[in-house]
PDB file of C-alpha atoms in Angstrom:
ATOM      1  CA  UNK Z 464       0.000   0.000   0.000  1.00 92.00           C
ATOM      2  CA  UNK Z 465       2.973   2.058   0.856  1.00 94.00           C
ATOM      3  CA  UNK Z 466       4.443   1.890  -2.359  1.00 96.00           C
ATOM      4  CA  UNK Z 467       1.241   2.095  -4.143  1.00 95.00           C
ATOM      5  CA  UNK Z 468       0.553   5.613  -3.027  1.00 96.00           C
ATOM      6  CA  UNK Z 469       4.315   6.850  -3.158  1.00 97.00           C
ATOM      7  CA  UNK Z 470       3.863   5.561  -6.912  1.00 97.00           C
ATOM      8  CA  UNK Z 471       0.294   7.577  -7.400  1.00 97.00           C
ATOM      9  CA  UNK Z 472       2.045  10.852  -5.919  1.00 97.00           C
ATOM     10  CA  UNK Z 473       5.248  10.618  -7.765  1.00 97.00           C
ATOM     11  CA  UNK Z 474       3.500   9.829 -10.988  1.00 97.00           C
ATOM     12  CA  UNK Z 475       1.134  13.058 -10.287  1.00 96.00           C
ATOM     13  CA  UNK Z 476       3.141  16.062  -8.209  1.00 96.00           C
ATOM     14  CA  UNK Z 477       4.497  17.560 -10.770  1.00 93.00           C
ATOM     15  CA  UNK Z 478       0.919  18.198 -12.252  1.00 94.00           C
ATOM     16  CA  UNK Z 479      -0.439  19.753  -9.309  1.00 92.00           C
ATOM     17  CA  UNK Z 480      -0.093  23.370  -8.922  1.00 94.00           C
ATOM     18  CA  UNK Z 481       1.165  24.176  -5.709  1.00 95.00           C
ATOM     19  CA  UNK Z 482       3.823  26.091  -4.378  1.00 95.00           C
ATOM     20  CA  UNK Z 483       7.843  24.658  -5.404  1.00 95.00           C
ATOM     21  CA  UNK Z 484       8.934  23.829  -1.552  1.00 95.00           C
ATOM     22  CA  UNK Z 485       5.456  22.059  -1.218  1.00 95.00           C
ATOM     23  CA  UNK Z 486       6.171  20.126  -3.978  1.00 96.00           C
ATOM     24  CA  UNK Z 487       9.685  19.167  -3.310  1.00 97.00           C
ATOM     25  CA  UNK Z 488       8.704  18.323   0.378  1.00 97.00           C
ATOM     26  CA  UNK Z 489       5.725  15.935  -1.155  1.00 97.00           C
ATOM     27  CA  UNK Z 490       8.129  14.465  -3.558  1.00 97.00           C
ATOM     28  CA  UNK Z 491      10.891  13.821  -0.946  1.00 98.00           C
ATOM     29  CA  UNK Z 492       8.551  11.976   1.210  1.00 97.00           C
ATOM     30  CA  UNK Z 493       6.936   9.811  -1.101  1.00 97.00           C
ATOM     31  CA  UNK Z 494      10.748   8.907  -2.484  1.00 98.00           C
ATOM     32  CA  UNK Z 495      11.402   8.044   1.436  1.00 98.00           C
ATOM     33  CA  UNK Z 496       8.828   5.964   1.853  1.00 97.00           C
ATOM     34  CA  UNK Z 497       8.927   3.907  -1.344  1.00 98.00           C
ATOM     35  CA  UNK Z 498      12.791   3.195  -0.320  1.00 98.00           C
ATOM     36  CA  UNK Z 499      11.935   2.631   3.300  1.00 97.00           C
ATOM     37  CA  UNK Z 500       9.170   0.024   2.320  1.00 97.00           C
ATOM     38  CA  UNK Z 501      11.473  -1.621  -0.276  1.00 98.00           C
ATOM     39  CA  UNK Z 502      14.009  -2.026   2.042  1.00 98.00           C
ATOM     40  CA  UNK Z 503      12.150  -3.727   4.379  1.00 97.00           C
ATOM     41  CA  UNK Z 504      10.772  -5.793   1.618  1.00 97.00           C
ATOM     42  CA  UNK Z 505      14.101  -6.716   0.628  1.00 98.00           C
ATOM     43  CA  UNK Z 506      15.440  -8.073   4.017  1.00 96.00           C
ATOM     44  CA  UNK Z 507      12.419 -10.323   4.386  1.00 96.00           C
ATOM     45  CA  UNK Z 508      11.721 -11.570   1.297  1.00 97.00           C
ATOM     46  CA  UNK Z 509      14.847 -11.426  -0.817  1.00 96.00           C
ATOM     47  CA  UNK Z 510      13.530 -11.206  -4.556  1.00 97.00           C
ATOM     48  CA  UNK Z 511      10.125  -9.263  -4.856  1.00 97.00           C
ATOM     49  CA  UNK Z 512       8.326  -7.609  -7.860  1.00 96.00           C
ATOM     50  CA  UNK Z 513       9.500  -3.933  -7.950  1.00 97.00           C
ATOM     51  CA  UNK Z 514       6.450  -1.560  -9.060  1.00 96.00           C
ATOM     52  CA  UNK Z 515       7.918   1.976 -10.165  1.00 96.00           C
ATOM     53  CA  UNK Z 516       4.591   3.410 -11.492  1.00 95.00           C
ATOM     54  CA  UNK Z 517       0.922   3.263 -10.587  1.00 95.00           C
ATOM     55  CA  UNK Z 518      -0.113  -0.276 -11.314  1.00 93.00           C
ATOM     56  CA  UNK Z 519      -3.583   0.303 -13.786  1.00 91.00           C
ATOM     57  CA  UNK Z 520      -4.233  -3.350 -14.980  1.00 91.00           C
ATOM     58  CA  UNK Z 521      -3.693  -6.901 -14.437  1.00 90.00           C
ATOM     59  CA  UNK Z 522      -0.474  -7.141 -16.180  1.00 87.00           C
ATOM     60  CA  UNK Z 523       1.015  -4.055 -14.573  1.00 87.00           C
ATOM     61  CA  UNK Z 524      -0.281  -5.894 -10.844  1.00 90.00           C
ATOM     62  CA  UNK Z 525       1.432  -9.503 -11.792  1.00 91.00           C
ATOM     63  CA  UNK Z 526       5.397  -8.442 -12.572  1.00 94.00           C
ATOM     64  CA  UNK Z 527       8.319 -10.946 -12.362  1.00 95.00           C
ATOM     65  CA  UNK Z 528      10.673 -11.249  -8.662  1.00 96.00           C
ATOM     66  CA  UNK Z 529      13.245  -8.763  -9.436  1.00 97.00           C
ATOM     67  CA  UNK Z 530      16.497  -9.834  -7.234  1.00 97.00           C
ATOM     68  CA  UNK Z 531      18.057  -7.795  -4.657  1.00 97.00           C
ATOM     69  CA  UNK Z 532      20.898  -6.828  -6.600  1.00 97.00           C
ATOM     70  CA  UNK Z 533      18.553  -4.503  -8.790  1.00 97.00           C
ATOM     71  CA  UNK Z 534      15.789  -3.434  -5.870  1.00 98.00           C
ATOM     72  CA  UNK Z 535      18.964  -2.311  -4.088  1.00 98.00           C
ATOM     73  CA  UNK Z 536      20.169   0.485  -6.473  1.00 98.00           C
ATOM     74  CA  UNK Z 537      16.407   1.743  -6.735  1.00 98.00           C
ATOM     75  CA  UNK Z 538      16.212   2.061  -2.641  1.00 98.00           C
ATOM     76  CA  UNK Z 539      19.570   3.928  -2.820  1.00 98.00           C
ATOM     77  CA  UNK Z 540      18.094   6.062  -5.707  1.00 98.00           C
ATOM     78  CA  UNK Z 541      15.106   7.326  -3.928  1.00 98.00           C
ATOM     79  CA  UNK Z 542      16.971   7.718  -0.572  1.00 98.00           C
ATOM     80  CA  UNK Z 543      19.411  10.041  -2.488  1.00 98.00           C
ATOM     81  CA  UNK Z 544      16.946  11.684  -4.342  1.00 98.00           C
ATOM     82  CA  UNK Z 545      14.895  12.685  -1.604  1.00 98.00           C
ATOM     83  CA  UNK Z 546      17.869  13.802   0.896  1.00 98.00           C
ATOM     84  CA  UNK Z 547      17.638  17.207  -1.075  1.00 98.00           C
ATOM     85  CA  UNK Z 548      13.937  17.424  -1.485  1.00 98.00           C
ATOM     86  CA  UNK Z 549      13.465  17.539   2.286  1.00 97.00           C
ATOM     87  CA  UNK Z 550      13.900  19.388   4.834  1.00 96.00           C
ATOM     88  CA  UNK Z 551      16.032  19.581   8.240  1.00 95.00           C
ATOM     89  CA  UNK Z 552      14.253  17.917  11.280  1.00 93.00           C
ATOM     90  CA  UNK Z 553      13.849  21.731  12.952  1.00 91.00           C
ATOM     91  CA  UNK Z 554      12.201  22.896   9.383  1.00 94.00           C
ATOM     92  CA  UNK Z 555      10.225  19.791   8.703  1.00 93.00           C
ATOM     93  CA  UNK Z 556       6.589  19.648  10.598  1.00 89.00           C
ATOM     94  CA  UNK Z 557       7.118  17.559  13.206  1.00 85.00           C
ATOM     95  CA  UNK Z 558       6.430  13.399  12.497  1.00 84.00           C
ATOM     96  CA  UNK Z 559       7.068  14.277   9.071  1.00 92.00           C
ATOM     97  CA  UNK Z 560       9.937  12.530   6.790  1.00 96.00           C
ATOM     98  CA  UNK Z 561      13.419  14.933   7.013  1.00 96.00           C
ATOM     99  CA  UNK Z 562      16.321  15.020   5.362  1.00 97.00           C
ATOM    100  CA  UNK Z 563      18.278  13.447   8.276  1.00 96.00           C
ATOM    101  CA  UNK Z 564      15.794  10.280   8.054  1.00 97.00           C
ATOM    102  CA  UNK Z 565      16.562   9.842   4.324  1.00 98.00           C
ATOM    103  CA  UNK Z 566      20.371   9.835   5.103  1.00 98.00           C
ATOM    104  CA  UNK Z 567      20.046   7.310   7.931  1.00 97.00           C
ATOM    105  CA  UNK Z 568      18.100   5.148   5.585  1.00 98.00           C
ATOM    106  CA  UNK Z 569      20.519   5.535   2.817  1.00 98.00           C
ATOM    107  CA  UNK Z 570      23.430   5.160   5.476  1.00 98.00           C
ATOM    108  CA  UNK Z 571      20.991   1.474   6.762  1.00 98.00           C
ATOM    109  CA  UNK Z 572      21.378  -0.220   3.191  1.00 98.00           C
ATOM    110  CA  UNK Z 573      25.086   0.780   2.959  1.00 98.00           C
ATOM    111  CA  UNK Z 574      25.373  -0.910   6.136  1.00 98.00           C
ATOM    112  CA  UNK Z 575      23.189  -4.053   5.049  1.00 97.00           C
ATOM    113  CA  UNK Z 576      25.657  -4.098   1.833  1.00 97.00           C
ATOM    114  CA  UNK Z 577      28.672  -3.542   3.960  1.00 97.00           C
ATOM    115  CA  UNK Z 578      29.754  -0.419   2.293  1.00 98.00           C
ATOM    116  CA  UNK Z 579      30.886   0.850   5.620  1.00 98.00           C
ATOM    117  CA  UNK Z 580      32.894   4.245   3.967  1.00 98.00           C
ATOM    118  CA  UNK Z 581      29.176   5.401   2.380  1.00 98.00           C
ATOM    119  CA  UNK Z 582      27.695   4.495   5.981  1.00 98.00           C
ATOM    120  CA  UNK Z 583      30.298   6.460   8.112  1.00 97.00           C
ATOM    121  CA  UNK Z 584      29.957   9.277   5.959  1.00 97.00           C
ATOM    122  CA  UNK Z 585      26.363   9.796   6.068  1.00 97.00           C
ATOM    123  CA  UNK Z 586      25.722   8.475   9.475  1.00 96.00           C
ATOM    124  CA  UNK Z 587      28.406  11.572  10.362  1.00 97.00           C
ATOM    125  CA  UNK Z 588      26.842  14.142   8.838  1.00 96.00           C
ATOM    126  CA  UNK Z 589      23.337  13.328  10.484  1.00 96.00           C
ATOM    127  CA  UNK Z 590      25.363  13.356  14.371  1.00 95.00           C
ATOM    128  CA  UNK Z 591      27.365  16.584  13.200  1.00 96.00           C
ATOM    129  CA  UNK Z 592      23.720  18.601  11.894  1.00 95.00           C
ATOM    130  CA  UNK Z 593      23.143  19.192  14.927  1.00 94.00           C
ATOM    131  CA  UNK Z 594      19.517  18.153  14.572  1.00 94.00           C
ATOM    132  CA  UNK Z 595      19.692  14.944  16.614  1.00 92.00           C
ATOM    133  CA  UNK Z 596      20.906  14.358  20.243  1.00 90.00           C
ATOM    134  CA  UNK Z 597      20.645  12.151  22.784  1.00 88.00           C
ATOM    135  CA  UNK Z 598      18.215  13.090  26.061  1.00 85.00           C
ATOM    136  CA  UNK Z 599      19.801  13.722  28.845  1.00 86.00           C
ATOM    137  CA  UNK Z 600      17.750  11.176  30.803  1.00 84.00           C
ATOM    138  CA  UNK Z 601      17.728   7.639  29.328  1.00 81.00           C
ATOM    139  CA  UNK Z 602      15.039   6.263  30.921  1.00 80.00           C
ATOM    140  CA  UNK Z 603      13.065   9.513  29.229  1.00 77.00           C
ATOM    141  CA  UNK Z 604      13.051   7.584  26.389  1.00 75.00           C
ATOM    142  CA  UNK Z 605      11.035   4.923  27.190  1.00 73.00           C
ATOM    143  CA  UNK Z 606       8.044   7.140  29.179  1.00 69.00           C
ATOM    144  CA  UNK Z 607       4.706   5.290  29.306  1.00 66.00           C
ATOM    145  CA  UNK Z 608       2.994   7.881  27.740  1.00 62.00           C
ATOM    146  CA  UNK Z 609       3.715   9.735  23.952  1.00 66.00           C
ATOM    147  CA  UNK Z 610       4.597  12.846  25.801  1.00 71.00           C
ATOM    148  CA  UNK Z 611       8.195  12.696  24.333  1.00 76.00           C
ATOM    149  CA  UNK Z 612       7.281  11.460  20.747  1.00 80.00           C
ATOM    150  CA  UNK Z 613       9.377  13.052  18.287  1.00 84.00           C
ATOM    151  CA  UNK Z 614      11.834  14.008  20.753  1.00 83.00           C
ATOM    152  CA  UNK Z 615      15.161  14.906  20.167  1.00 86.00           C
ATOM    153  CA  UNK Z 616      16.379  11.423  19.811  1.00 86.00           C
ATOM    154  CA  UNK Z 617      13.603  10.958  17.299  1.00 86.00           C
ATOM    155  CA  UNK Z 618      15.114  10.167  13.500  1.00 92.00           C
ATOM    156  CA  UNK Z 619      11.892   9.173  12.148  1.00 90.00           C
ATOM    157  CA  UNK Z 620       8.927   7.850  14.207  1.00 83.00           C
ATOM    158  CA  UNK Z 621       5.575   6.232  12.512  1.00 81.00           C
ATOM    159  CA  UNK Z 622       2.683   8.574  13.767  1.00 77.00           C
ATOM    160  CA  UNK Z 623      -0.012   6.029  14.886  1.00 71.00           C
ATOM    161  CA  UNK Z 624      -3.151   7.635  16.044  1.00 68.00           C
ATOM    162  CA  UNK Z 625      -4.045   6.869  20.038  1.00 64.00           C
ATOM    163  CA  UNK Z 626      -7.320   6.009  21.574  1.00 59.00           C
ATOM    164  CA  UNK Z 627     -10.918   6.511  19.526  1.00 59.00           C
ATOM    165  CA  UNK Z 628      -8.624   7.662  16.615  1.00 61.00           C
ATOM    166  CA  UNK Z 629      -6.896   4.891  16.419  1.00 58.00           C
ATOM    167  CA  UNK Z 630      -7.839   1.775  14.005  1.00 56.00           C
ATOM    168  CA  UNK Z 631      -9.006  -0.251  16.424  1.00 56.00           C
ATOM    169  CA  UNK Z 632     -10.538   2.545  18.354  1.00 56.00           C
ATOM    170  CA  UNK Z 633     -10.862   2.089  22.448  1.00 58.00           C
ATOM    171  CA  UNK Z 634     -13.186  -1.270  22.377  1.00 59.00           C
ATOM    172  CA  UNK Z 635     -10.741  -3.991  22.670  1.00 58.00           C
ATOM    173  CA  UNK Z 636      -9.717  -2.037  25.565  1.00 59.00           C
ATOM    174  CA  UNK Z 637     -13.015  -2.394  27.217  1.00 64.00           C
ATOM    175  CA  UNK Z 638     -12.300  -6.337  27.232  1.00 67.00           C
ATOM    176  CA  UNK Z 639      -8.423  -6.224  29.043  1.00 65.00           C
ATOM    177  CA  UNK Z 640      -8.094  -6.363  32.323  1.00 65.00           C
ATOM    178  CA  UNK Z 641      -7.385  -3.588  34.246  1.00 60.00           C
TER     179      UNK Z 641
END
């Protein structure tokens, strides 16, 4: 589903008209998350089929495995592409893809193919930006309650909705005990 929408917004920002940073920020985003979901697809499954546009028939739904030595290059692709599309963590609203998450996911799949020169490199610039830090309190980071989500620490962070919001709303709580 992930990369099903990236592919739909890709394959239609540029005809929107809306302002250029808008754009770029929309376009950097989707490019994350089509890398991000490939990569995880990659580490579980090995070969999978690699969809690059908006799938509009059967045919387009049903293509071949394509091996990890070519979904690879298109994760590092879209991670490098959208690095300058997006913005810093302190520019970016917050729970919202930045630059610095593209670079640590770029810097992840150098490490996974143990191109540990690419990793170091990126990996440094994301401690030296200044945009990242570790809390002073350790056990801060593990509060019981999302008072400290997208904290400092934070790189990138899924934004699940709580309580009523949520999927599931509150009424398989009503059935745990208490």
């Amino acid at each position: 589903r992930i990369i099903s929408r990236a592919n739909q917004v890709l394959a239609t920002i540029d005809e929107a008209e809306i302002d250029a940073s808008t754009e770029a920020n929309i376009k950097g985003q989707a490019l994350f998350l089509r890398a991000f979901a490939y990569f995880d697809l990659v580490q579980f499954f090995g070969s999978v089929p690699m969809h690059l546009e908006p799938v509009v028939d059967r045919q387009g739904a049903a293509l071949p495995l394509s091996s990890p030595n070519v979904i690879y290059p298109q994760i590092v692709s879209d991670a490098q592409s959208a690095i300058p599309l997006l913005p810093s963590k302190s520019q970016q609203e917050p729970g919202r893809v930045t630059s610095g998450a593209a670079q640590t996911l770029l810097a992840n799949v150098h490490i996974v193919l143990q191109e540990w020169a690419a990793a170091e490199t990126l990996l440094k610039a994301v401690v030296n930006s200044n945009e990242y830090m570790l809390m002073p309190d350790y056990e801060d980071a593990f509060s019981e309650n999302s008072g400290n989500k997208n904290n400092m620490e934070s790189v990138f962070e899924v934004q699940y909705r709580e309580g009523a919001e949520g999927v599931q709303g509150s009424f398989m709580y009503q059935f745990l005990p208490r």
